[in-house]
């Protein structure tokens, strides 16, 4: 006999962090970011650290430190919660209905990476340092030296065009499975500025964040570290910026290399 009992269809509620009021967590989240393993050596870690701390648009970076064979950096992700609904000087939480004065985020200090007169803030021996990085010797311009990205129509997920690979990045946030509130805060950030959050393992989660690199030139395309060398002869420009994406992944819409990469396959 067919049952005539009707069941109420349940809709899945959006995941919201366990908040009790509007606050700074509506605007930003303090985190610890993993840079890499100490066994990679200073040569590799200096490049990875310099690359990471360069992306200052929506990330504030603080102390770089090490623990149990890993290198970390304290940071704050300045991406608002997707449930925050600002209205002038007031705001409302769409998840819990809280209303009140628009919450302020943490105070942001300036994070210059280009300090003038060929002075740059980079990472050296796993510590931030100000170094003189003179430009390369001048030479006659050749066609092969032109920046192929200058006219590319690449764009990030927020439709900002140009130098897309210098405007977003993947980060590893230290967050154990027991840190449920922290994970919920990260997952509740506004997309596409912070998105694609996935658990990487027992101790961390991975995410993609839009945060433009502060080493970009005034034209928003060229890299001010390009061609410059450290005192020991190593390139000042992070080697990550010169590596081809593995398995043809990571190419942005309109990337000038996308078709070329497909032909190489």
Coordinates of C-alpha atoms in Angstrom, one line a residue:
X1 CA 0.0 0.0 0.0
X2 CA 1.4 3.3 -1.0
X3 CA 2.0 5.7 1.9
X4 CA 0.1 9.0 1.7
X5 CA 2.3 10.7 4.4
X6 CA 3.9 13.8 3.1
X7 CA 7.3 14.8 4.3
X8 CA 8.5 18.4 4.4
X9 CA 11.4 19.1 2.1
X10 CA 14.4 20.5 3.9
X11 CA 16.6 23.1 2.4
X12 CA 20.2 23.2 3.3
X13 CA 21.0 26.3 5.3
X14 CA 24.1 28.2 4.2
X15 CA 27.2 27.5 6.3
X16 CA 27.8 30.5 8.6
X17 CA 30.4 30.8 11.4
X18 CA 29.2 30.7 15.0
X19 CA 29.0 34.5 15.6
X20 CA 27.2 36.3 18.4
X21 CA 27.4 39.9 17.0
X22 CA 28.8 42.0 14.3
X23 CA 32.5 42.4 14.7
X24 CA 35.9 42.6 13.1
X25 CA 35.4 39.0 11.9
X26 CA 32.9 40.3 9.4
X27 CA 35.7 42.2 7.6
X28 CA 38.8 40.0 8.1
X29 CA 40.3 36.8 9.4
X30 CA 43.7 36.4 11.2
X31 CA 45.5 33.3 10.0
X32 CA 48.8 31.5 9.9
X33 CA 50.0 30.7 6.4
X34 CA 52.4 27.9 5.6
X35 CA 55.4 28.9 3.4
X36 CA 57.2 25.6 3.0
X37 CA 59.4 23.0 4.6
X38 CA 62.8 24.0 6.0
X39 CA 64.4 21.1 4.2
X40 CA 63.7 22.9 0.9
X41 CA 66.6 25.2 1.8
X42 CA 67.0 29.0 1.9
X43 CA 67.3 29.4 -1.8
X44 CA 63.9 28.0 -2.4
X45 CA 62.2 29.4 0.7
X46 CA 63.5 32.9 0.1
X47 CA 61.8 32.8 -3.4
X48 CA 58.5 31.4 -2.0
X49 CA 58.4 33.8 0.9
X50 CA 59.2 36.9 -1.3
X51 CA 56.5 35.8 -3.7
X52 CA 53.9 35.2 -0.9
X53 CA 54.5 38.5 1.0
X54 CA 54.3 40.4 -2.3
X55 CA 50.6 39.9 -2.6
X56 CA 49.5 42.7 -0.2
X57 CA 46.3 44.0 -1.8
X58 CA 44.0 41.9 0.5
X59 CA 46.5 40.3 2.8
X60 CA 48.5 41.9 5.7
X61 CA 51.7 40.1 6.5
X62 CA 53.5 40.1 9.9
X63 CA 56.2 37.9 11.4
X64 CA 57.9 35.0 9.5
X65 CA 58.7 32.2 11.9
X66 CA 59.6 28.5 11.9
X67 CA 58.4 25.5 14.0
X68 CA 59.0 21.8 13.7
X69 CA 60.7 22.0 10.3
X70 CA 58.2 24.3 8.7
X71 CA 58.3 28.0 7.8
X72 CA 55.1 30.1 8.5
X73 CA 54.0 33.7 8.3
X74 CA 51.3 35.4 10.4
X75 CA 48.8 37.2 8.3
X76 CA 45.3 38.7 8.1
X77 CA 43.0 38.1 5.2
X78 CA 41.1 41.3 4.4
X79 CA 38.1 39.8 2.7
X80 CA 34.6 40.5 4.1
X81 CA 32.1 37.8 5.1
X82 CA 29.5 37.0 2.4
X83 CA 26.7 37.3 5.0
X84 CA 27.6 41.0 5.7
X85 CA 25.1 43.4 4.2
X86 CA 26.5 47.0 4.6
X87 CA 24.1 49.9 4.3
X88 CA 25.9 53.2 4.7
X89 CA 27.1 53.5 8.3
X90 CA 25.1 50.4 9.4
X91 CA 25.1 46.8 8.5
X92 CA 23.1 43.6 8.9
X93 CA 24.2 39.9 9.1
X94 CA 22.1 37.9 6.6
X95 CA 22.8 34.7 8.5
X96 CA 21.7 35.7 12.0
X97 CA 19.9 39.0 11.6
X98 CA 22.3 41.1 13.7
X99 CA 22.1 44.8 13.0
X100 CA 24.2 47.7 14.1
X101 CA 27.0 50.1 13.2
X102 CA 29.0 48.8 10.2
X103 CA 31.9 46.7 11.8
X104 CA 35.4 47.9 11.2
X105 CA 38.2 45.5 10.2
X106 CA 41.7 45.4 11.8
X107 CA 43.8 48.5 11.3
X108 CA 45.9 48.1 8.1
X109 CA 49.4 49.4 8.0
X110 CA 51.2 50.2 4.7
X111 CA 53.2 47.3 3.3
X112 CA 55.5 48.8 0.7
X113 CA 57.7 46.4 -1.3
X114 CA 59.2 49.0 -3.6
X115 CA 61.0 51.6 -1.5
X116 CA 62.6 53.8 -4.1
X117 CA 66.1 54.2 -5.4
X118 CA 66.3 50.5 -6.3
X119 CA 65.5 49.5 -2.7
X120 CA 63.1 46.6 -2.2
X121 CA 61.8 44.6 0.8
X122 CA 62.4 40.9 0.1
X123 CA 63.0 37.8 2.1
X124 CA 66.6 36.7 2.7
X125 CA 67.7 33.8 4.8
X126 CA 64.0 33.4 5.9
X127 CA 63.8 36.9 7.2
X128 CA 62.5 40.2 5.7
X129 CA 65.2 42.5 4.6
X130 CA 65.7 45.8 2.7
X131 CA 68.1 45.3 -0.1
X132 CA 69.5 47.3 -3.0
X133 CA 68.7 45.6 -6.3
X134 CA 70.0 47.6 -9.2
X135 CA 68.4 47.2 -12.6
X136 CA 70.1 45.1 -15.2
X137 CA 72.5 46.7 -17.6
X138 CA 70.8 48.5 -20.5
X139 CA 70.8 46.7 -23.8
X140 CA 69.3 47.3 -27.2
X141 CA 65.7 46.3 -27.2
X142 CA 64.8 43.1 -29.2
X143 CA 61.5 41.8 -30.2
X144 CA 61.9 38.6 -28.1
X145 CA 62.4 40.6 -25.0
X146 CA 59.0 42.2 -25.2
X147 CA 56.6 41.2 -22.5
X148 CA 54.0 38.9 -24.1
X149 CA 51.5 39.6 -21.3
X150 CA 51.4 43.3 -22.1
X151 CA 48.5 42.9 -24.6
X152 CA 47.0 39.7 -23.2
X153 CA 43.3 39.8 -22.3
X154 CA 43.7 37.6 -19.2
X155 CA 41.5 38.4 -16.2
X156 CA 40.9 37.3 -12.6
X157 CA 37.5 36.0 -11.4
X158 CA 36.5 39.5 -10.4
X159 CA 37.0 40.5 -14.1
X160 CA 40.1 42.6 -13.4
X161 CA 42.1 42.5 -16.6
X162 CA 45.8 42.2 -17.0
X163 CA 48.6 40.3 -15.2
X164 CA 46.0 37.9 -13.8
X165 CA 48.7 35.5 -12.5
X166 CA 50.1 38.3 -10.5
X167 CA 46.7 39.2 -8.9
X168 CA 45.6 35.9 -7.4
X169 CA 47.3 33.1 -5.5
X170 CA 46.7 29.8 -3.7
X171 CA 47.4 29.8 0.0
X172 CA 47.7 27.1 2.7
X173 CA 46.0 28.2 6.0
X174 CA 47.0 26.3 9.1
X175 CA 43.7 25.1 10.5
X176 CA 43.2 21.7 12.2
X177 CA 39.9 19.8 11.9
X178 CA 39.1 20.9 15.5
X179 CA 39.4 24.6 14.7
X180 CA 35.8 24.6 13.4
X181 CA 35.2 28.3 13.9
X182 CA 38.3 29.3 12.0
X183 CA 37.4 27.1 9.2
X184 CA 33.9 28.4 9.1
X185 CA 35.2 32.0 9.1
X186 CA 37.4 31.2 6.1
X187 CA 34.7 29.4 4.2
X188 CA 32.3 32.3 4.8
X189 CA 34.4 34.9 2.9
X190 CA 33.0 36.6 -0.1
X191 CA 33.6 34.9 -3.4
X192 CA 35.5 35.3 -5.7
X193 CA 37.9 37.3 -3.6
X194 CA 38.4 34.2 -1.4
X195 CA 37.1 30.9 -2.8
X196 CA 37.8 27.3 -3.6
X197 CA 38.4 26.4 0.0
X198 CA 39.3 22.7 0.4
X199 CA 40.7 20.8 3.3
X200 CA 44.3 19.8 2.5
X201 CA 44.7 17.4 5.4
X202 CA 44.5 17.1 9.2
X203 CA 46.2 20.4 9.9
X204 CA 45.5 22.8 7.0
X205 CA 43.0 24.1 4.4
X206 CA 43.8 25.5 1.0
X207 CA 42.1 28.5 -0.7
X208 CA 42.4 30.9 -3.6
X209 CA 42.5 34.6 -2.9
X210 CA 42.6 37.6 -5.1
X211 CA 45.4 39.9 -3.8
X212 CA 47.5 41.9 -6.3
X213 CA 51.3 41.7 -6.0
X214 CA 53.0 44.9 -4.8
X215 CA 56.0 44.2 -7.0
X216 CA 54.0 45.1 -10.1
X217 CA 55.2 48.1 -12.1
X218 CA 53.2 51.3 -12.5
X219 CA 51.6 49.9 -15.7
X220 CA 50.1 47.0 -13.7
X221 CA 51.7 44.4 -15.9
X222 CA 55.5 44.5 -15.7
X223 CA 57.4 43.2 -12.6
X224 CA 59.8 45.6 -11.0
X225 CA 62.0 42.7 -9.9
X226 CA 62.4 41.3 -13.4
X227 CA 66.0 41.1 -14.4
X228 CA 67.4 42.2 -11.1
X229 CA 69.7 40.1 -9.0
X230 CA 70.4 39.5 -5.4
X231 CA 73.9 40.1 -4.1
X232 CA 74.8 36.4 -4.4
X233 CA 73.7 36.3 -8.0
X234 CA 70.3 34.7 -7.6
X235 CA 67.4 36.3 -9.5
X236 CA 65.5 38.7 -7.3
X237 CA 62.3 37.8 -9.1
X238 CA 60.7 34.7 -7.4
X239 CA 61.3 31.6 -9.4
X240 CA 57.6 30.7 -9.0
X241 CA 56.8 33.5 -11.4
X242 CA 58.8 31.9 -14.2
X243 CA 57.5 28.3 -13.9
X244 CA 55.0 26.9 -16.3
X245 CA 51.8 25.7 -14.5
X246 CA 51.9 21.9 -14.0
X247 CA 49.8 19.7 -16.2
X248 CA 48.6 22.8 -18.1
X249 CA 46.5 24.0 -15.1
X250 CA 46.2 27.4 -13.7
X251 CA 45.8 29.4 -16.9
X252 CA 43.5 32.3 -16.7
X253 CA 40.8 33.2 -19.3
X254 CA 42.6 35.1 -22.1
X255 CA 46.1 34.0 -21.1
X256 CA 48.4 34.6 -24.0
X257 CA 50.1 31.2 -23.3
X258 CA 47.0 29.0 -23.3
X259 CA 46.9 28.0 -26.9
X260 CA 50.7 27.7 -27.0
X261 CA 50.5 25.4 -24.0
X262 CA 47.9 23.2 -25.7
X263 CA 50.0 22.8 -28.8
X264 CA 52.9 21.7 -26.7
X265 CA 50.8 18.9 -25.2

